[in-house]
Amino acid sequence: MTAAPQEEERGTDPEGERSDPPSGVPGDDGRDGGSGLTRAYLFAQRAARALVKGVQSRWRRSLHLRVISTTLVLSLLVMAGLGYVMLSQVRGGLLDAKIDTAVNDHRAGLNYALAELQENEVGDRDRLLYNITDELTGRSGDTGLYGVVIMPSVGDETGWATGDEDTVQQQSVPQRLIDQVRQSGSEQQYHTYTRIDMDGSYEPALVVGAELTHAYELYYLFPLQHEQEILDLVQGTVALVGILLVILLGLIAFVVTRLVVRPVRSAAQSAERLASGELSERMAVHGEDDLARLAVSFNDMAGNLQEKIQELEELSKVQRQFVSDVSHELRTPLTTIRMAGDLLFDEREELDTSQRRSVELLKGQVERFEELLGDLLEISRHDAGAATLGVEPSDIRDSVMKAVGDAEQIAEKRGIKIVLRLPAEPCVAEFDTRRINRILRNLVVNAVEHSEDRDVVVSAAGDRDAVAVAVRDYGVGLKEGEEHLCFDRFWRADYSRVRTTGGTGLGLSIAKEDATLHGGWLQAWGLPGQGSQFRLSLPRSSGAELRGSPLPLVPPEIALGHNFTPVPDDGEDDG
């Protein structure tokens, strides 16, 4: 056995590490990281992240919110599609009717102008065109349904002949329509859309044109302001109705979803209370619908579960009482058998070889039987909640030395060396010395038993809040999942292994219960062929909450080898 002082090894909390502000933010030039602009940017960034996380969390947890939001989004999409189709139909209908009317009016004007030109072939042509334009313009009525433009063909220098030029500007006729009319070379009518320039103000219009003669072209300009007003009215009405309908659908979804979600939430709360141990929890039943049947089924399940749990509790009490009674009752005959065995063992030298061997076996089995009874009694105390602690301030190093001393004889027989790595300073904590000594003795003996004739390393350390002891062996190790199974009662990693210490199979179970009774942790790690390590962690002060351990659960040489992925252990911090 060798001892080597060692500094405390402390686990590093990744969340406790200092994080520098991100580079590239405004005002962060590597020297002015604490500027007001940088702090404001980081604060806004954190606030935005918190808001996004809050919304995401609310979205994941609230069925009510998801249903209402989905209903609103789908309603908006449906109303947008219906509104688009409706407006397209209304717009198309209005424009088609306007085009038919415009083409008919233009055809009537075209016929009138041709007749007038044919009847008055001789005379003042400009005066005649002016009269025709004036007549055609007058037919549009006082409201000015259309404007008339008679335009000379290319090569004629007589200029434009038009009606009220202050109202209808010649430039309102688009060039593309003029080119189309001139290229046709016939009286075929063409139309297109344009804008009428009303002294700086523009309004949409429909223009219809055709060739009047080889020298002139006739164009009608129909303002679309009335149609635009109708479209605006329809569009506004559709938008208003759509918004109101979406709001109504949202309210309907809110009410309907609430009717469904409230019983579901009530069932979830009842299930949580039932899981927490309130076996008398039941759901209220209203009506005879599916939700009511759900409540009835839940209540039936809760009632059956309560009955089964009560039966199991009664059975467990009977079993614990039976174990306790049997253990106590066996004490008396065991004491008698032990006394007789000790008497025979003291006189074994006078017996022949076979009888001497039988006496030695008798003594060993009686001792093992007595140890088993002691473990059964201890387990029954834990099961009954009758185990108590005799807490006093003690140095964990003293408990380590005592446990190593108890196992030293077994280690010497196997040729195994126990290496101690203890801190130079005292590691004082409040614990029950008897129970902690038993835990450590059990861990060291188990390590010697499974070390495959290799050294066993026992380490201890302490920090401000906790003390810890780790027992490391380099034997067969543990398979995946066995780091939890090893604390089960009567569990063995390898049933074919020959035991030399005659254990009862309850040692680690009792050790786990003793550690939990102190508010501490007893954890295991292992890999096949890499050995195993058991770590006991205790709070410095009795009753304090244990938040971390001064020793790592995974041996540093394994953790740094990048060939091991730590497995979470009961949700506890492994240091």
mmCIF file with all atom_site columns, C-alpha atoms in Angstrom, residues 207-407:
data_model
loop_
_atom_site.group_PDB
_atom_site.id
_atom_site.type_symbol
_atom_site.label_atom_id
_atom_site.label_alt_id
_atom_site.label_comp_id
_atom_site.label_asym_id
_atom_site.label_entity_id
_atom_site.label_seq_id
_atom_site.pdbx_PDB_ins_code
_atom_site.Cartn_x
_atom_site.Cartn_y
_atom_site.Cartn_z
_atom_site.occupancy
_atom_site.B_iso_or_equiv
_atom_site.pdbx_formal_charge
_atom_site.auth_seq_id
_atom_site.auth_comp_id
_atom_site.auth_asym_id
_atom_site.auth_atom_id
_atom_site.pdbx_PDB_model_num
ATOM 1   C CA . VAL A 1 207 ? -59.299 54.036  -76.112 1.00 0.00 ? 207 VAL A CA 1
ATOM 2   C CA . VAL A 1 208 ? -60.904 52.571  -79.284 1.00 0.00 ? 208 VAL A CA 1
ATOM 3   C CA . GLY A 1 209 ? -59.599 53.488  -82.741 1.00 0.00 ? 209 GLY A CA 1
ATOM 4   C CA . ALA A 1 210 ? -60.089 52.704  -86.432 1.00 0.00 ? 210 ALA A CA 1
ATOM 5   C CA . GLU A 1 211 ? -59.264 54.196  -89.814 1.00 0.00 ? 211 GLU A CA 1
ATOM 6   C CA . LEU A 1 212 ? -61.857 56.755  -90.877 1.00 0.00 ? 212 LEU A CA 1
ATOM 7   C CA . THR A 1 213 ? -60.481 57.398  -94.385 1.00 0.00 ? 213 THR A CA 1
ATOM 8   C CA . HIS A 1 214 ? -57.086 57.038  -95.883 1.00 0.00 ? 214 HIS A CA 1
ATOM 9   C CA . ALA A 1 215 ? -56.368 60.530  -94.556 1.00 0.00 ? 215 ALA A CA 1
ATOM 10  C CA . TYR A 1 216 ? -57.920 60.379  -91.089 1.00 0.00 ? 216 TYR A CA 1
ATOM 11  C CA . GLU A 1 217 ? -58.341 58.122  -88.055 1.00 0.00 ? 217 GLU A CA 1
ATOM 12  C CA . LEU A 1 218 ? -61.087 58.228  -85.423 1.00 0.00 ? 218 LEU A CA 1
ATOM 13  C CA . TYR A 1 219 ? -60.387 57.537  -81.744 1.00 0.00 ? 219 TYR A CA 1
ATOM 14  C CA . TYR A 1 220 ? -62.773 57.388  -78.807 1.00 0.00 ? 220 TYR A CA 1
ATOM 15  C CA . LEU A 1 221 ? -61.396 57.772  -75.258 1.00 0.00 ? 221 LEU A CA 1
ATOM 16  C CA . PHE A 1 222 ? -63.616 56.299  -72.522 1.00 0.00 ? 222 PHE A CA 1
ATOM 17  C CA . PRO A 1 223 ? -62.678 57.282  -68.935 1.00 0.00 ? 223 PRO A CA 1
ATOM 18  C CA . LEU A 1 224 ? -62.705 54.311  -66.532 1.00 0.00 ? 224 LEU A CA 1
ATOM 19  C CA . GLN A 1 225 ? -63.052 56.340  -63.372 1.00 0.00 ? 225 GLN A CA 1
ATOM 20  C CA . HIS A 1 226 ? -66.533 55.013  -62.705 1.00 0.00 ? 226 HIS A CA 1
ATOM 21  C CA . GLU A 1 227 ? -65.402 51.422  -63.129 1.00 0.00 ? 227 GLU A CA 1
ATOM 22  C CA . GLN A 1 228 ? -62.372 52.114  -60.927 1.00 0.00 ? 228 GLN A CA 1
ATOM 23  C CA . GLU A 1 229 ? -64.665 53.437  -58.198 1.00 0.00 ? 229 GLU A CA 1
ATOM 24  C CA . ILE A 1 230 ? -66.782 50.302  -58.447 1.00 0.00 ? 230 ILE A CA 1
ATOM 25  C CA . LEU A 1 231 ? -63.677 48.111  -58.205 1.00 0.00 ? 231 LEU A CA 1
ATOM 26  C CA . ASP A 1 232 ? -62.412 50.091  -55.203 1.00 0.00 ? 232 ASP A CA 1
ATOM 27  C CA . LEU A 1 233 ? -65.781 49.676  -53.519 1.00 0.00 ? 233 LEU A CA 1
ATOM 28  C CA . VAL A 1 234 ? -65.872 45.947  -54.207 1.00 0.00 ? 234 VAL A CA 1
ATOM 29  C CA . GLN A 1 235 ? -62.251 45.549  -53.097 1.00 0.00 ? 235 GLN A CA 1
ATOM 30  C CA . GLY A 1 236 ? -62.863 47.415  -49.865 1.00 0.00 ? 236 GLY A CA 1
ATOM 31  C CA . THR A 1 237 ? -66.023 45.421  -49.209 1.00 0.00 ? 237 THR A CA 1
ATOM 32  C CA . VAL A 1 238 ? -64.245 42.114  -49.848 1.00 0.00 ? 238 VAL A CA 1
ATOM 33  C CA . ALA A 1 239 ? -61.333 43.120  -47.590 1.00 0.00 ? 239 ALA A CA 1
ATOM 34  C CA . LEU A 1 240 ? -63.676 44.203  -44.790 1.00 0.00 ? 240 LEU A CA 1
ATOM 35  C CA . VAL A 1 241 ? -65.806 41.070  -45.055 1.00 0.00 ? 241 VAL A CA 1
ATOM 36  C CA . GLY A 1 242 ? -62.656 38.928  -45.208 1.00 0.00 ? 242 GLY A CA 1
ATOM 37  C CA . ILE A 1 243 ? -61.181 40.512  -42.084 1.00 0.00 ? 243 ILE A CA 1
ATOM 38  C CA . LEU A 1 244 ? -64.458 40.186  -40.185 1.00 0.00 ? 244 LEU A CA 1
ATOM 39  C CA . LEU A 1 245 ? -64.831 36.582  -41.323 1.00 0.00 ? 245 LEU A CA 1
ATOM 40  C CA . VAL A 1 246 ? -61.270 35.719  -40.258 1.00 0.00 ? 246 VAL A CA 1
ATOM 41  C CA . ILE A 1 247 ? -61.893 37.318  -36.852 1.00 0.00 ? 247 ILE A CA 1
ATOM 42  C CA . LEU A 1 248 ? -65.145 35.398  -36.484 1.00 0.00 ? 248 LEU A CA 1
ATOM 43  C CA . LEU A 1 249 ? -63.429 32.154  -37.488 1.00 0.00 ? 249 LEU A CA 1
ATOM 44  C CA . GLY A 1 250 ? -60.676 32.875  -34.954 1.00 0.00 ? 250 GLY A CA 1
ATOM 45  C CA . LEU A 1 251 ? -63.278 33.433  -32.228 1.00 0.00 ? 251 LEU A CA 1
ATOM 46  C CA . ILE A 1 252 ? -65.093 30.257  -33.230 1.00 0.00 ? 252 ILE A CA 1
ATOM 47  C CA . ALA A 1 253 ? -61.819 28.321  -33.189 1.00 0.00 ? 253 ALA A CA 1
ATOM 48  C CA . PHE A 1 254 ? -61.025 29.833  -29.769 1.00 0.00 ? 254 PHE A CA 1
ATOM 49  C CA . VAL A 1 255 ? -64.359 28.772  -28.311 1.00 0.00 ? 255 VAL A CA 1
ATOM 50  C CA . VAL A 1 256 ? -64.402 25.315  -29.904 1.00 0.00 ? 256 VAL A CA 1
ATOM 51  C CA . THR A 1 257 ? -60.772 24.598  -29.040 1.00 0.00 ? 257 THR A CA 1
ATOM 52  C CA . ARG A 1 258 ? -61.304 25.787  -25.499 1.00 0.00 ? 258 ARG A CA 1
ATOM 53  C CA . LEU A 1 259 ? -64.189 23.339  -25.120 1.00 0.00 ? 259 LEU A CA 1
ATOM 54  C CA . VAL A 1 260 ? -61.831 20.519  -26.116 1.00 0.00 ? 260 VAL A CA 1
ATOM 55  C CA . VAL A 1 261 ? -58.583 21.726  -24.549 1.00 0.00 ? 261 VAL A CA 1
ATOM 56  C CA . ARG A 1 262 ? -59.946 22.450  -21.088 1.00 0.00 ? 262 ARG A CA 1
ATOM 57  C CA . PRO A 1 263 ? -60.907 18.816  -20.378 1.00 0.00 ? 263 PRO A CA 1
ATOM 58  C CA . VAL A 1 264 ? -57.598 17.660  -21.867 1.00 0.00 ? 264 VAL A CA 1
ATOM 59  C CA . ARG A 1 265 ? -55.683 20.064  -19.619 1.00 0.00 ? 265 ARG A CA 1
ATOM 60  C CA . SER A 1 266 ? -57.735 18.895  -16.663 1.00 0.00 ? 266 SER A CA 1
ATOM 61  C CA . ALA A 1 267 ? -56.866 15.302  -17.541 1.00 0.00 ? 267 ALA A CA 1
ATOM 62  C CA . ALA A 1 268 ? -53.181 16.199  -17.811 1.00 0.00 ? 268 ALA A CA 1
ATOM 63  C CA . GLN A 1 269 ? -53.219 17.932  -14.419 1.00 0.00 ? 269 GLN A CA 1
ATOM 64  C CA . SER A 1 270 ? -55.032 14.989  -12.852 1.00 0.00 ? 270 SER A CA 1
ATOM 65  C CA . ALA A 1 271 ? -52.514 12.592  -14.377 1.00 0.00 ? 271 ALA A CA 1
ATOM 66  C CA . GLU A 1 272 ? -49.619 14.683  -13.009 1.00 0.00 ? 272 GLU A CA 1
ATOM 67  C CA . ARG A 1 273 ? -51.129 14.697  -9.531  1.00 0.00 ? 273 ARG A CA 1
ATOM 68  C CA . LEU A 1 274 ? -51.763 10.973  -9.802  1.00 0.00 ? 274 LEU A CA 1
ATOM 69  C CA . ALA A 1 275 ? -48.151 10.406  -10.854 1.00 0.00 ? 275 ALA A CA 1
ATOM 70  C CA . SER A 1 276 ? -46.933 12.510  -7.920  1.00 0.00 ? 276 SER A CA 1
ATOM 71  C CA . GLY A 1 277 ? -48.626 10.108  -5.487  1.00 0.00 ? 277 GLY A CA 1
ATOM 72  C CA . GLU A 1 278 ? -52.121 11.561  -5.019  1.00 0.00 ? 278 GLU A CA 1
ATOM 73  C CA . LEU A 1 279 ? -53.891 8.283   -5.721  1.00 0.00 ? 279 LEU A CA 1
ATOM 74  C CA . SER A 1 280 ? -57.298 9.689   -4.779  1.00 0.00 ? 280 SER A CA 1
ATOM 75  C CA . GLU A 1 281 ? -57.209 12.174  -7.691  1.00 0.00 ? 281 GLU A CA 1
ATOM 76  C CA . ARG A 1 282 ? -60.218 11.920  -10.012 1.00 0.00 ? 282 ARG A CA 1
ATOM 77  C CA . MET A 1 283 ? -61.564 13.900  -12.974 1.00 0.00 ? 283 MET A CA 1
ATOM 78  C CA . ALA A 1 284 ? -64.940 15.643  -12.956 1.00 0.00 ? 284 ALA A CA 1
ATOM 79  C CA . VAL A 1 285 ? -67.444 14.065  -15.350 1.00 0.00 ? 285 VAL A CA 1
ATOM 80  C CA . HIS A 1 286 ? -69.815 16.353  -17.266 1.00 0.00 ? 286 HIS A CA 1
ATOM 81  C CA . GLY A 1 287 ? -72.313 15.065  -19.803 1.00 0.00 ? 287 GLY A CA 1
ATOM 82  C CA . GLU A 1 288 ? -72.143 11.900  -21.865 1.00 0.00 ? 288 GLU A CA 1
ATOM 83  C CA . ASP A 1 289 ? -69.914 12.879  -24.810 1.00 0.00 ? 289 ASP A CA 1
ATOM 84  C CA . ASP A 1 290 ? -66.477 11.569  -25.771 1.00 0.00 ? 290 ASP A CA 1
ATOM 85  C CA . LEU A 1 291 ? -64.723 13.803  -23.238 1.00 0.00 ? 291 LEU A CA 1
ATOM 86  C CA . ALA A 1 292 ? -67.021 12.552  -20.522 1.00 0.00 ? 292 ALA A CA 1
ATOM 87  C CA . ARG A 1 293 ? -66.189 8.964   -21.492 1.00 0.00 ? 293 ARG A CA 1
ATOM 88  C CA . LEU A 1 294 ? -62.506 9.932   -21.343 1.00 0.00 ? 294 LEU A CA 1
ATOM 89  C CA . ALA A 1 295 ? -63.001 11.219  -17.785 1.00 0.00 ? 295 ALA A CA 1
ATOM 90  C CA . VAL A 1 296 ? -64.855 8.036   -16.786 1.00 0.00 ? 296 VAL A CA 1
ATOM 91  C CA . SER A 1 297 ? -62.104 5.854   -18.276 1.00 0.00 ? 297 SER A CA 1
ATOM 92  C CA . PHE A 1 298 ? -59.439 7.904   -16.521 1.00 0.00 ? 298 PHE A CA 1
ATOM 93  C CA . ASN A 1 299 ? -61.239 7.586   -13.187 1.00 0.00 ? 299 ASN A CA 1
ATOM 94  C CA . ASP A 1 300 ? -61.610 3.829   -13.657 1.00 0.00 ? 300 ASP A CA 1
ATOM 95  C CA . MET A 1 301 ? -57.919 3.550   -14.476 1.00 0.00 ? 301 MET A CA 1
ATOM 96  C CA . ALA A 1 302 ? -56.988 5.664   -11.450 1.00 0.00 ? 302 ALA A CA 1
ATOM 97  C CA . GLY A 1 303 ? -59.190 3.550   -9.197  1.00 0.00 ? 303 GLY A CA 1
ATOM 98  C CA . ASN A 1 304 ? -57.707 0.281   -10.447 1.00 0.00 ? 304 ASN A CA 1
ATOM 99  C CA . LEU A 1 305 ? -54.203 1.718   -10.165 1.00 0.00 ? 305 LEU A CA 1
ATOM 100 C CA . GLN A 1 306 ? -54.877 2.838   -6.601  1.00 0.00 ? 306 GLN A CA 1
ATOM 101 C CA . GLU A 1 307 ? -56.119 -0.622  -5.674  1.00 0.00 ? 307 GLU A CA 1
ATOM 102 C CA . LYS A 1 308 ? -53.100 -2.335  -7.256  1.00 0.00 ? 308 LYS A CA 1
ATOM 103 C CA . ILE A 1 309 ? -50.650 0.051   -5.585  1.00 0.00 ? 309 ILE A CA 1
ATOM 104 C CA . GLN A 1 310 ? -52.303 -0.457  -2.227  1.00 0.00 ? 310 GLN A CA 1
ATOM 105 C CA . GLU A 1 311 ? -52.113 -4.222  -2.720  1.00 0.00 ? 311 GLU A CA 1
ATOM 106 C CA . LEU A 1 312 ? -48.440 -3.965  -3.635  1.00 0.00 ? 312 LEU A CA 1
ATOM 107 C CA . GLU A 1 313 ? -47.768 -1.719  -0.638  1.00 0.00 ? 313 GLU A CA 1
ATOM 108 C CA . GLU A 1 314 ? -49.443 -4.192  1.657   1.00 0.00 ? 314 GLU A CA 1
ATOM 109 C CA . LEU A 1 315 ? -47.505 -7.048  0.081   1.00 0.00 ? 315 LEU A CA 1
ATOM 110 C CA . SER A 1 316 ? -44.277 -5.092  0.391   1.00 0.00 ? 316 SER A CA 1
ATOM 111 C CA . LYS A 1 317 ? -44.982 -4.362  4.045   1.00 0.00 ? 317 LYS A CA 1
ATOM 112 C CA . VAL A 1 318 ? -45.661 -8.033  4.669   1.00 0.00 ? 318 VAL A CA 1
ATOM 113 C CA . GLN A 1 319 ? -42.457 -9.006  2.880   1.00 0.00 ? 319 GLN A CA 1
ATOM 114 C CA . ARG A 1 320 ? -40.382 -6.475  4.780   1.00 0.00 ? 320 ARG A CA 1
ATOM 115 C CA . GLN A 1 321 ? -41.931 -7.548  8.032   1.00 0.00 ? 321 GLN A CA 1
ATOM 116 C CA . PHE A 1 322 ? -41.293 -11.173 7.143   1.00 0.00 ? 322 PHE A CA 1
ATOM 117 C CA . VAL A 1 323 ? -37.640 -10.507 6.339   1.00 0.00 ? 323 VAL A CA 1
ATOM 118 C CA . SER A 1 324 ? -37.214 -8.519  9.530   1.00 0.00 ? 324 SER A CA 1
ATOM 119 C CA . ASP A 1 325 ? -38.946 -11.132 11.680  1.00 0.00 ? 325 ASP A CA 1
ATOM 120 C CA . VAL A 1 326 ? -37.060 -14.031 10.122  1.00 0.00 ? 326 VAL A CA 1
ATOM 121 C CA . SER A 1 327 ? -33.764 -12.205 10.478  1.00 0.00 ? 327 SER A CA 1
ATOM 122 C CA . HIS A 1 328 ? -34.421 -11.529 14.148  1.00 0.00 ? 328 HIS A CA 1
ATOM 123 C CA . GLU A 1 329 ? -35.708 -15.033 14.793  1.00 0.00 ? 329 GLU A CA 1
ATOM 124 C CA . LEU A 1 330 ? -32.650 -16.587 13.177  1.00 0.00 ? 330 LEU A CA 1
ATOM 125 C CA . ARG A 1 331 ? -30.351 -14.640 15.465  1.00 0.00 ? 331 ARG A CA 1
ATOM 126 C CA . THR A 1 332 ? -30.929 -17.010 18.428  1.00 0.00 ? 332 THR A CA 1
ATOM 127 C CA . PRO A 1 333 ? -30.271 -20.362 16.693  1.00 0.00 ? 333 PRO A CA 1
ATOM 128 C CA . LEU A 1 334 ? -27.424 -18.767 14.756  1.00 0.00 ? 334 LEU A CA 1
ATOM 129 C CA . THR A 1 335 ? -25.786 -17.686 17.995  1.00 0.00 ? 335 THR A CA 1
ATOM 130 C CA . THR A 1 336 ? -26.032 -21.223 19.317  1.00 0.00 ? 336 THR A CA 1
ATOM 131 C CA . ILE A 1 337 ? -24.634 -22.680 16.101  1.00 0.00 ? 337 ILE A CA 1
ATOM 132 C CA . ARG A 1 338 ? -21.823 -20.130 16.162  1.00 0.00 ? 338 ARG A CA 1
ATOM 133 C CA . MET A 1 339 ? -20.886 -21.009 19.736  1.00 0.00 ? 339 MET A CA 1
ATOM 134 C CA . ALA A 1 340 ? -20.810 -24.707 18.867  1.00 0.00 ? 340 ALA A CA 1
ATOM 135 C CA . GLY A 1 341 ? -18.831 -23.992 15.722  1.00 0.00 ? 341 GLY A CA 1
ATOM 136 C CA . ASP A 1 342 ? -16.293 -21.875 17.608  1.00 0.00 ? 342 ASP A CA 1
ATOM 137 C CA . LEU A 1 343 ? -15.867 -24.690 20.146  1.00 0.00 ? 343 LEU A CA 1
ATOM 138 C CA . LEU A 1 344 ? -15.242 -27.207 17.393  1.00 0.00 ? 344 LEU A CA 1
ATOM 139 C CA . PHE A 1 345 ? -12.954 -24.809 15.577  1.00 0.00 ? 345 PHE A CA 1
ATOM 140 C CA . ASP A 1 346 ? -10.826 -24.356 18.712  1.00 0.00 ? 346 ASP A CA 1
ATOM 141 C CA . GLU A 1 347 ? -10.459 -28.144 18.994  1.00 0.00 ? 347 GLU A CA 1
ATOM 142 C CA . ARG A 1 348 ? -9.813  -28.746 15.278  1.00 0.00 ? 348 ARG A CA 1
ATOM 143 C CA . GLU A 1 349 ? -6.197  -29.783 15.827  1.00 0.00 ? 349 GLU A CA 1
ATOM 144 C CA . GLU A 1 350 ? -7.368  -32.914 17.614  1.00 0.00 ? 350 GLU A CA 1
ATOM 145 C CA . LEU A 1 351 ? -9.545  -33.965 14.692  1.00 0.00 ? 351 LEU A CA 1
ATOM 146 C CA . ASP A 1 352 ? -8.524  -35.879 11.601  1.00 0.00 ? 352 ASP A CA 1
ATOM 147 C CA . THR A 1 353 ? -8.045  -34.125 8.269   1.00 0.00 ? 353 THR A CA 1
ATOM 148 C CA . SER A 1 354 ? -11.555 -34.539 6.861   1.00 0.00 ? 354 SER A CA 1
ATOM 149 C CA . GLN A 1 355 ? -13.199 -33.496 10.139  1.00 0.00 ? 355 GLN A CA 1
ATOM 150 C CA . ARG A 1 356 ? -10.857 -30.502 10.463  1.00 0.00 ? 356 ARG A CA 1
ATOM 151 C CA . ARG A 1 357 ? -11.828 -29.367 6.943   1.00 0.00 ? 357 ARG A CA 1
ATOM 152 C CA . SER A 1 358 ? -15.520 -29.709 7.771   1.00 0.00 ? 358 SER A CA 1
ATOM 153 C CA . VAL A 1 359 ? -15.105 -27.612 10.909  1.00 0.00 ? 359 VAL A CA 1
ATOM 154 C CA . GLU A 1 360 ? -13.306 -24.876 8.964   1.00 0.00 ? 360 GLU A CA 1
ATOM 155 C CA . LEU A 1 361 ? -16.046 -24.840 6.307   1.00 0.00 ? 361 LEU A CA 1
ATOM 156 C CA . LEU A 1 362 ? -18.669 -24.703 9.050   1.00 0.00 ? 362 LEU A CA 1
ATOM 157 C CA . LYS A 1 363 ? -17.056 -21.667 10.635  1.00 0.00 ? 363 LYS A CA 1
ATOM 158 C CA . GLY A 1 364 ? -16.756 -19.847 7.278   1.00 0.00 ? 364 GLY A CA 1
ATOM 159 C CA . GLN A 1 365 ? -20.362 -20.501 6.314   1.00 0.00 ? 365 GLN A CA 1
ATOM 160 C CA . VAL A 1 366 ? -21.640 -19.492 9.758   1.00 0.00 ? 366 VAL A CA 1
ATOM 161 C CA . GLU A 1 367 ? -19.776 -16.195 9.418   1.00 0.00 ? 367 GLU A CA 1
ATOM 162 C CA . ARG A 1 368 ? -21.210 -15.684 5.951   1.00 0.00 ? 368 ARG A CA 1
ATOM 163 C CA . PHE A 1 369 ? -24.708 -16.509 7.232   1.00 0.00 ? 369 PHE A CA 1
ATOM 164 C CA . GLU A 1 370 ? -24.285 -14.007 10.046  1.00 0.00 ? 370 GLU A CA 1
ATOM 165 C CA . GLU A 1 371 ? -23.154 -11.359 7.547   1.00 0.00 ? 371 GLU A CA 1
ATOM 166 C CA . LEU A 1 372 ? -26.170 -12.089 5.341   1.00 0.00 ? 372 LEU A CA 1
ATOM 167 C CA . LEU A 1 373 ? -28.529 -11.692 8.289   1.00 0.00 ? 373 LEU A CA 1
ATOM 168 C CA . GLY A 1 374 ? -26.918 -8.361  9.140   1.00 0.00 ? 374 GLY A CA 1
ATOM 169 C CA . ASP A 1 375 ? -27.356 -7.143  5.563   1.00 0.00 ? 375 ASP A CA 1
ATOM 170 C CA . LEU A 1 376 ? -30.971 -8.279  5.459   1.00 0.00 ? 376 LEU A CA 1
ATOM 171 C CA . LEU A 1 377 ? -31.704 -6.416  8.676   1.00 0.00 ? 377 LEU A CA 1
ATOM 172 C CA . GLU A 1 378 ? -30.031 -3.289  7.286   1.00 0.00 ? 378 GLU A CA 1
ATOM 173 C CA . ILE A 1 379 ? -32.019 -3.531  4.045   1.00 0.00 ? 379 ILE A CA 1
ATOM 174 C CA . SER A 1 380 ? -35.259 -3.974  5.989   1.00 0.00 ? 380 SER A CA 1
ATOM 175 C CA . ARG A 1 381 ? -34.485 -0.804  7.974   1.00 0.00 ? 381 ARG A CA 1
ATOM 176 C CA . HIS A 1 382 ? -33.997 1.161   4.776   1.00 0.00 ? 382 HIS A CA 1
ATOM 177 C CA . ASP A 1 383 ? -37.170 -0.268  3.252   1.00 0.00 ? 383 ASP A CA 1
ATOM 178 C CA . ALA A 1 384 ? -39.152 0.614   6.347   1.00 0.00 ? 384 ALA A CA 1
ATOM 179 C CA . GLY A 1 385 ? -37.653 4.110   6.483   1.00 0.00 ? 385 GLY A CA 1
ATOM 180 C CA . ALA A 1 386 ? -36.270 3.386   9.951   1.00 0.00 ? 386 ALA A CA 1
ATOM 181 C CA . ALA A 1 387 ? -32.602 3.971   9.085   1.00 0.00 ? 387 ALA A CA 1
ATOM 182 C CA . THR A 1 388 ? -31.110 6.902   11.006  1.00 0.00 ? 388 THR A CA 1
ATOM 183 C CA . LEU A 1 389 ? -27.841 8.798   10.868  1.00 0.00 ? 389 LEU A CA 1
ATOM 184 C CA . GLY A 1 390 ? -25.388 9.494   13.661  1.00 0.00 ? 390 GLY A CA 1
ATOM 185 C CA . VAL A 1 391 ? -23.794 12.556  12.046  1.00 0.00 ? 391 VAL A CA 1
ATOM 186 C CA . GLU A 1 392 ? -20.578 14.059  13.341  1.00 0.00 ? 392 GLU A CA 1
ATOM 187 C CA . PRO A 1 393 ? -17.725 16.066  11.745  1.00 0.00 ? 393 PRO A CA 1
ATOM 188 C CA . SER A 1 394 ? -15.100 13.620  10.458  1.00 0.00 ? 394 SER A CA 1
ATOM 189 C CA . ASP A 1 395 ? -12.171 13.587  8.074   1.00 0.00 ? 395 ASP A CA 1
ATOM 190 C CA . ILE A 1 396 ? -12.985 11.486  5.018   1.00 0.00 ? 396 ILE A CA 1
ATOM 191 C CA . ARG A 1 397 ? -9.291  10.547  4.814   1.00 0.00 ? 397 ARG A CA 1
ATOM 192 C CA . ASP A 1 398 ? -9.591  8.607   8.086   1.00 0.00 ? 398 ASP A CA 1
ATOM 193 C CA . SER A 1 399 ? -12.495 6.578   6.666   1.00 0.00 ? 399 SER A CA 1
ATOM 194 C CA . VAL A 1 400 ? -10.467 5.867   3.522   1.00 0.00 ? 400 VAL A CA 1
ATOM 195 C CA . MET A 1 401 ? -7.492  4.657   5.598   1.00 0.00 ? 401 MET A CA 1
ATOM 196 C CA . LYS A 1 402 ? -9.710  2.396   7.711   1.00 0.00 ? 402 LYS A CA 1
ATOM 197 C CA . ALA A 1 403 ? -11.412 0.879   4.640   1.00 0.00 ? 403 ALA A CA 1
ATOM 198 C CA . VAL A 1 404 ? -8.052  0.252   2.979   1.00 0.00 ? 404 VAL A CA 1
ATOM 199 C CA . GLY A 1 405 ? -6.739  -1.295  6.156   1.00 0.00 ? 405 GLY A CA 1
ATOM 200 C CA . ASP A 1 406 ? -9.701  -3.703  6.323   1.00 0.00 ? 406 ASP A CA 1
ATOM 201 C CA . ALA A 1 407 ? -9.125  -4.786  2.703   1.00 0.00 ? 407 ALA A CA 1
#
